Amino acid sequence: MTRPASRRPAPNSPRAPLPGIIRAAFAAWLAAAILVAVAGISFITSAQTQQRDGAALTSLGAVTLAVAFIIAFYALRLRTGKRSARETLTTVGMIAGIPLLFRGPALIAVGAVLLVCVLLLWLPQSSRFFQERDPKARRGLFGRRRP
């Protein structure tokens, strides 16, 4: 008699449970997207109440809302294990997070959250997850693939 197959999916199958660090990173990136969206909405609403620099604040709010959308979109792709999601979120987090650390007390929190989110993506457990789900093709000299 044959034994029934294990009910556990393989580690690299799409149905395998996500590691805790990826679930935490996903939740943190969604929280960061909401936080950035709130900042964008506050820029737009303050542009409506101020008499000067209204167009600049409205534009800044629109750009901030676009960044929040990008963060949310790639956070969803993060759960599938796409390396491109990790790389894009890292880029957005670094480009937006580092300057926000020097822009006043309200924006320091947003910058710190973004940088912590970036850190979660590059911990060893996260790197193992991405290597299993979306392995990087090894290339030799002159861009040729190596076995």
JSON list of C-alpha atoms in Angstrom, two decimals:
[
{"chain": "A", "resi": 1, "resn": "MET", "atom": "CA", "xyz": [0.00, 0.00, 0.00]},
{"chain": "A", "resi": 2, "resn": "THR", "atom": "CA", "xyz": [1.31, 3.45, -0.83]},
{"chain": "A", "resi": 3, "resn": "ARG", "atom": "CA", "xyz": [1.49, 6.23, 1.67]},
{"chain": "A", "resi": 4, "resn": "PRO", "atom": "CA", "xyz": [-0.62, 9.31, 1.04]},
{"chain": "A", "resi": 5, "resn": "ALA", "atom": "CA", "xyz": [1.26, 12.33, -0.15]},
{"chain": "A", "resi": 6, "resn": "SER", "atom": "CA", "xyz": [2.15, 14.88, 2.43]},
{"chain": "A", "resi": 7, "resn": "ARG", "atom": "CA", "xyz": [-0.34, 17.72, 2.68]},
{"chain": "A", "resi": 8, "resn": "ARG", "atom": "CA", "xyz": [2.46, 20.22, 2.98]},
{"chain": "A", "resi": 9, "resn": "PRO", "atom": "CA", "xyz": [3.24, 22.10, -0.23]},
{"chain": "A", "resi": 10, "resn": "ALA", "atom": "CA", "xyz": [6.80, 22.37, -1.45]},
{"chain": "A", "resi": 11, "resn": "PRO", "atom": "CA", "xyz": [8.71, 25.45, -0.19]},
{"chain": "A", "resi": 12, "resn": "ASN", "atom": "CA", "xyz": [8.82, 27.10, -3.62]},
{"chain": "A", "resi": 13, "resn": "SER", "atom": "CA", "xyz": [5.22, 26.42, -4.59]},
{"chain": "A", "resi": 14, "resn": "PRO", "atom": "CA", "xyz": [2.83, 29.37, -4.59]},
{"chain": "A", "resi": 15, "resn": "ARG", "atom": "CA", "xyz": [0.63, 27.70, -1.96]},
{"chain": "A", "resi": 16, "resn": "ALA", "atom": "CA", "xyz": [3.37, 27.35, 0.63]},
{"chain": "A", "resi": 17, "resn": "PRO", "atom": "CA", "xyz": [2.78, 29.43, 3.75]},
{"chain": "A", "resi": 18, "resn": "LEU", "atom": "CA", "xyz": [4.68, 32.69, 3.88]},
{"chain": "A", "resi": 19, "resn": "PRO", "atom": "CA", "xyz": [7.50, 32.98, 6.39]},
{"chain": "A", "resi": 20, "resn": "GLY", "atom": "CA", "xyz": [6.82, 35.25, 9.35]},
{"chain": "A", "resi": 21, "resn": "ILE", "atom": "CA", "xyz": [9.34, 37.84, 8.23]},
{"chain": "A", "resi": 22, "resn": "ILE", "atom": "CA", "xyz": [7.61, 38.21, 4.84]},
{"chain": "A", "resi": 23, "resn": "ARG", "atom": "CA", "xyz": [4.21, 38.54, 6.52]},
{"chain": "A", "resi": 24, "resn": "ALA", "atom": "CA", "xyz": [5.68, 41.21, 8.79]},
{"chain": "A", "resi": 25, "resn": "ALA", "atom": "CA", "xyz": [7.31, 43.01, 5.85]},
{"chain": "A", "resi": 26, "resn": "PHE", "atom": "CA", "xyz": [4.05, 42.89, 3.90]},
{"chain": "A", "resi": 27, "resn": "ALA", "atom": "CA", "xyz": [2.09, 44.35, 6.82]},
{"chain": "A", "resi": 28, "resn": "ALA", "atom": "CA", "xyz": [4.75, 47.00, 7.41]},
{"chain": "A", "resi": 29, "resn": "TRP", "atom": "CA", "xyz": [4.77, 48.03, 3.74]},
{"chain": "A", "resi": 30, "resn": "LEU", "atom": "CA", "xyz": [0.97, 48.28, 3.69]},
{"chain": "A", "resi": 31, "resn": "ALA", "atom": "CA", "xyz": [1.12, 50.42, 6.83]},
{"chain": "A", "resi": 32, "resn": "ALA", "atom": "CA", "xyz": [3.80, 52.55, 5.16]},
{"chain": "A", "resi": 33, "resn": "ALA", "atom": "CA", "xyz": [1.60, 52.94, 2.07]},
{"chain": "A", "resi": 34, "resn": "ILE", "atom": "CA", "xyz": [-1.27, 54.13, 4.25]},
{"chain": "A", "resi": 35, "resn": "LEU", "atom": "CA", "xyz": [1.03, 56.49, 6.14]},
{"chain": "A", "resi": 36, "resn": "VAL", "atom": "CA", "xyz": [2.39, 57.96, 2.90]},
{"chain": "A", "resi": 37, "resn": "ALA", "atom": "CA", "xyz": [-1.14, 58.31, 1.51]},
{"chain": "A", "resi": 38, "resn": "VAL", "atom": "CA", "xyz": [-2.21, 60.18, 4.66]},
{"chain": "A", "resi": 39, "resn": "ALA", "atom": "CA", "xyz": [0.77, 62.51, 4.21]},
{"chain": "A", "resi": 40, "resn": "GLY", "atom": "CA", "xyz": [-0.26, 63.10, 0.59]},
{"chain": "A", "resi": 41, "resn": "ILE", "atom": "CA", "xyz": [-3.85, 63.85, 1.57]},
{"chain": "A", "resi": 42, "resn": "SER", "atom": "CA", "xyz": [-2.64, 66.25, 4.27]},
{"chain": "A", "resi": 43, "resn": "PHE", "atom": "CA", "xyz": [-0.53, 68.09, 1.68]},
{"chain": "A", "resi": 44, "resn": "ILE", "atom": "CA", "xyz": [-3.54, 68.46, -0.58]},
{"chain": "A", "resi": 45, "resn": "THR", "atom": "CA", "xyz": [-5.86, 69.61, 2.22]},
{"chain": "A", "resi": 46, "resn": "SER", "atom": "CA", "xyz": [-3.33, 72.12, 3.52]},
{"chain": "A", "resi": 47, "resn": "ALA", "atom": "CA", "xyz": [-2.98, 73.44, -0.04]},
{"chain": "A", "resi": 48, "resn": "GLN", "atom": "CA", "xyz": [-6.70, 74.16, -0.02]},
{"chain": "A", "resi": 49, "resn": "THR", "atom": "CA", "xyz": [-6.49, 76.13, 3.26]},
{"chain": "A", "resi": 50, "resn": "GLN", "atom": "CA", "xyz": [-3.36, 78.17, 2.49]},
{"chain": "A", "resi": 51, "resn": "GLN", "atom": "CA", "xyz": [-3.37, 81.14, 0.20]},
{"chain": "A", "resi": 52, "resn": "ARG", "atom": "CA", "xyz": [0.18, 80.80, -1.09]},
{"chain": "A", "resi": 53, "resn": "ASP", "atom": "CA", "xyz": [2.02, 77.80, -2.50]},
{"chain": "A", "resi": 54, "resn": "GLY", "atom": "CA", "xyz": [-1.27, 75.97, -3.08]},
{"chain": "A", "resi": 55, "resn": "ALA", "atom": "CA", "xyz": [-0.27, 74.61, -6.47]},
{"chain": "A", "resi": 56, "resn": "ALA", "atom": "CA", "xyz": [3.07, 73.34, -5.16]},
{"chain": "A", "resi": 57, "resn": "LEU", "atom": "CA", "xyz": [1.46, 71.56, -2.21]},
{"chain": "A", "resi": 58, "resn": "THR", "atom": "CA", "xyz": [-1.21, 70.05, -4.45]},
{"chain": "A", "resi": 59, "resn": "SER", "atom": "CA", "xyz": [1.48, 68.74, -6.80]},
{"chain": "A", "resi": 60, "resn": "LEU", "atom": "CA", "xyz": [3.47, 67.37, -3.87]},
{"chain": "A", "resi": 61, "resn": "GLY", "atom": "CA", "xyz": [0.34, 65.68, -2.56]},
{"chain": "A", "resi": 62, "resn": "ALA", "atom": "CA", "xyz": [-0.36, 64.09, -5.94]},
{"chain": "A", "resi": 63, "resn": "VAL", "atom": "CA", "xyz": [3.19, 62.78, -6.21]},
{"chain": "A", "resi": 64, "resn": "THR", "atom": "CA", "xyz": [3.00, 61.45, -2.64]},
{"chain": "A", "resi": 65, "resn": "LEU", "atom": "CA", "xyz": [-0.26, 59.65, -3.40]},
{"chain": "A", "resi": 66, "resn": "ALA", "atom": "CA", "xyz": [1.36, 58.12, -6.49]},
{"chain": "A", "resi": 67, "resn": "VAL", "atom": "CA", "xyz": [4.25, 56.86, -4.34]},
{"chain": "A", "resi": 68, "resn": "ALA", "atom": "CA", "xyz": [1.73, 55.38, -1.88]},
{"chain": "A", "resi": 69, "resn": "PHE", "atom": "CA", "xyz": [0.04, 53.55, -4.76]},
{"chain": "A", "resi": 70, "resn": "ILE", "atom": "CA", "xyz": [3.39, 52.18, -5.97]},
{"chain": "A", "resi": 71, "resn": "ILE", "atom": "CA", "xyz": [4.25, 50.98, -2.46]},
{"chain": "A", "resi": 72, "resn": "ALA", "atom": "CA", "xyz": [0.88, 49.24, -2.08]},
{"chain": "A", "resi": 73, "resn": "PHE", "atom": "CA", "xyz": [1.13, 47.61, -5.54]},
{"chain": "A", "resi": 74, "resn": "TYR", "atom": "CA", "xyz": [4.60, 46.21, -4.96]},
{"chain": "A", "resi": 75, "resn": "ALA", "atom": "CA", "xyz": [3.75, 45.16, -1.40]},
{"chain": "A", "resi": 76, "resn": "LEU", "atom": "CA", "xyz": [1.11, 42.89, -2.91]},
{"chain": "A", "resi": 77, "resn": "ARG", "atom": "CA", "xyz": [3.68, 41.49, -5.34]},
{"chain": "A", "resi": 78, "resn": "LEU", "atom": "CA", "xyz": [6.03, 40.95, -2.41]},
{"chain": "A", "resi": 79, "resn": "ARG", "atom": "CA", "xyz": [3.85, 38.11, -1.15]},
{"chain": "A", "resi": 80, "resn": "THR", "atom": "CA", "xyz": [4.44, 36.17, -4.37]},
{"chain": "A", "resi": 81, "resn": "GLY", "atom": "CA", "xyz": [8.20, 36.29, -3.82]},
{"chain": "A", "resi": 82, "resn": "LYS", "atom": "CA", "xyz": [9.13, 38.50, -6.76]},
{"chain": "A", "resi": 83, "resn": "ARG", "atom": "CA", "xyz": [12.64, 39.90, -6.45]},
{"chain": "A", "resi": 84, "resn": "SER", "atom": "CA", "xyz": [11.57, 42.89, -8.53]},
{"chain": "A", "resi": 85, "resn": "ALA", "atom": "CA", "xyz": [9.09, 43.83, -5.79]},
{"chain": "A", "resi": 86, "resn": "ARG", "atom": "CA", "xyz": [11.84, 43.72, -3.17]},
{"chain": "A", "resi": 87, "resn": "GLU", "atom": "CA", "xyz": [14.17, 45.80, -5.34]},
{"chain": "A", "resi": 88, "resn": "THR", "atom": "CA", "xyz": [11.51, 48.39, -6.19]},
{"chain": "A", "resi": 89, "resn": "LEU", "atom": "CA", "xyz": [10.37, 48.74, -2.58]},
{"chain": "A", "resi": 90, "resn": "THR", "atom": "CA", "xyz": [13.98, 49.08, -1.48]},
{"chain": "A", "resi": 91, "resn": "THR", "atom": "CA", "xyz": [14.58, 51.83, -4.02]},
{"chain": "A", "resi": 92, "resn": "VAL", "atom": "CA", "xyz": [11.42, 53.73, -3.10]},
{"chain": "A", "resi": 93, "resn": "GLY", "atom": "CA", "xyz": [12.09, 53.28, 0.61]},
{"chain": "A", "resi": 94, "resn": "MET", "atom": "CA", "xyz": [15.65, 54.58, 0.39]},
{"chain": "A", "resi": 95, "resn": "ILE", "atom": "CA", "xyz": [14.90, 57.48, -1.96]},
{"chain": "A", "resi": 96, "resn": "ALA", "atom": "CA", "xyz": [11.93, 58.64, 0.08]},
{"chain": "A", "resi": 97, "resn": "GLY", "atom": "CA", "xyz": [13.01, 57.54, 3.56]},
{"chain": "A", "resi": 98, "resn": "ILE", "atom": "CA", "xyz": [16.46, 59.06, 3.92]},
{"chain": "A", "resi": 99, "resn": "PRO", "atom": "CA", "xyz": [15.50, 62.66, 3.01]},
{"chain": "A", "resi": 100, "resn": "LEU", "atom": "CA", "xyz": [12.42, 62.49, 5.26]},
{"chain": "A", "resi": 101, "resn": "LEU", "atom": "CA", "xyz": [14.68, 61.93, 8.26]},
{"chain": "A", "resi": 102, "resn": "PHE", "atom": "CA", "xyz": [15.80, 65.55, 7.91]},
{"chain": "A", "resi": 103, "resn": "ARG", "atom": "CA", "xyz": [12.43, 67.22, 7.25]},
{"chain": "A", "resi": 104, "resn": "GLY", "atom": "CA", "xyz": [10.95, 67.81, 10.69]},
{"chain": "A", "resi": 105, "resn": "PRO", "atom": "CA", "xyz": [9.43, 65.73, 13.47]},
{"chain": "A", "resi": 106, "resn": "ALA", "atom": "CA", "xyz": [6.25, 64.70, 11.65]},
{"chain": "A", "resi": 107, "resn": "LEU", "atom": "CA", "xyz": [8.08, 63.35, 8.62]},
{"chain": "A", "resi": 108, "resn": "ILE", "atom": "CA", "xyz": [10.87, 61.69, 10.61]},
{"chain": "A", "resi": 109, "resn": "ALA", "atom": "CA", "xyz": [8.38, 58.98, 11.61]},
{"chain": "A", "resi": 110, "resn": "VAL", "atom": "CA", "xyz": [7.44, 58.33, 7.97]},
{"chain": "A", "resi": 111, "resn": "GLY", "atom": "CA", "xyz": [11.12, 58.13, 6.97]},
{"chain": "A", "resi": 112, "resn": "ALA", "atom": "CA", "xyz": [11.93, 55.80, 9.86]},
{"chain": "A", "resi": 113, "resn": "VAL", "atom": "CA", "xyz": [9.02, 53.49, 8.99]},
{"chain": "A", "resi": 114, "resn": "LEU", "atom": "CA", "xyz": [10.16, 53.31, 5.36]},
{"chain": "A", "resi": 115, "resn": "LEU", "atom": "CA", "xyz": [13.72, 52.46, 6.35]},
{"chain": "A", "resi": 116, "resn": "VAL", "atom": "CA", "xyz": [12.60, 49.77, 8.79]},
{"chain": "A", "resi": 117, "resn": "CYS", "atom": "CA", "xyz": [10.48, 48.29, 6.01]},
{"chain": "A", "resi": 118, "resn": "VAL", "atom": "CA", "xyz": [13.55, 48.20, 3.76]},
{"chain": "A", "resi": 119, "resn": "LEU", "atom": "CA", "xyz": [15.52, 46.48, 6.52]},
{"chain": "A", "resi": 120, "resn": "LEU", "atom": "CA", "xyz": [12.89, 43.73, 6.80]},
{"chain": "A", "resi": 121, "resn": "LEU", "atom": "CA", "xyz": [13.34, 42.91, 3.12]},
{"chain": "A", "resi": 122, "resn": "TRP", "atom": "CA", "xyz": [17.07, 42.27, 3.43]},
{"chain": "A", "resi": 123, "resn": "LEU", "atom": "CA", "xyz": [17.23, 40.11, 6.55]},
{"chain": "A", "resi": 124, "resn": "PRO", "atom": "CA", "xyz": [18.67, 36.62, 5.95]},
{"chain": "A", "resi": 125, "resn": "GLN", "atom": "CA", "xyz": [15.25, 34.94, 6.29]},
{"chain": "A", "resi": 126, "resn": "SER", "atom": "CA", "xyz": [13.85, 37.24, 3.61]},
{"chain": "A", "resi": 127, "resn": "SER", "atom": "CA", "xyz": [16.78, 36.61, 1.31]},
{"chain": "A", "resi": 128, "resn": "ARG", "atom": "CA", "xyz": [16.25, 32.84, 1.61]},
{"chain": "A", "resi": 129, "resn": "PHE", "atom": "CA", "xyz": [12.56, 33.26, 0.78]},
{"chain": "A", "resi": 130, "resn": "PHE", "atom": "CA", "xyz": [13.29, 35.28, -2.35]},
{"chain": "A", "resi": 131, "resn": "GLN", "atom": "CA", "xyz": [16.04, 32.91, -3.44]},
{"chain": "A", "resi": 132, "resn": "GLU", "atom": "CA", "xyz": [13.63, 29.96, -3.18]},
{"chain": "A", "resi": 133, "resn": "ARG", "atom": "CA", "xyz": [10.73, 31.68, -4.94]},
{"chain": "A", "resi": 134, "resn": "ASP", "atom": "CA", "xyz": [12.52, 33.70, -7.62]},
{"chain": "A", "resi": 135, "resn": "PRO", "atom": "CA", "xyz": [16.12, 32.52, -7.97]},
{"chain": "A", "resi": 136, "resn": "LYS", "atom": "CA", "xyz": [18.54, 34.85, -9.66]},
{"chain": "A", "resi": 137, "resn": "ALA", "atom": "CA", "xyz": [20.08, 33.50, -12.84]},
{"chain": "A", "resi": 138, "resn": "ARG", "atom": "CA", "xyz": [23.81, 33.16, -12.49]},
{"chain": "A", "resi": 139, "resn": "ARG", "atom": "CA", "xyz": [25.74, 34.91, -15.20]},
{"chain": "A", "resi": 140, "resn": "GLY", "atom": "CA", "xyz": [29.34, 34.56, -16.13]},
{"chain": "A", "resi": 141, "resn": "LEU", "atom": "CA", "xyz": [31.67, 36.88, -17.92]},
{"chain": "A", "resi": 142, "resn": "PHE", "atom": "CA", "xyz": [30.05, 38.97, -20.68]},
{"chain": "A", "resi": 143, "resn": "GLY", "atom": "CA", "xyz": [26.51, 38.26, -19.43]},
{"chain": "A", "resi": 144, "resn": "ARG", "atom": "CA", "xyz": [26.37, 34.63, -20.52]},
{"chain": "A", "resi": 145, "resn": "ARG", "atom": "CA", "xyz": [24.31, 32.35, -18.32]},
{"chain": "A", "resi": 146, "resn": "ARG", "atom": "CA", "xyz": [26.21, 29.78, -16.34]},
{"chain": "A", "resi": 147, "resn": "PRO", "atom": "CA", "xyz": [24.74, 26.42, -15.31]}
]
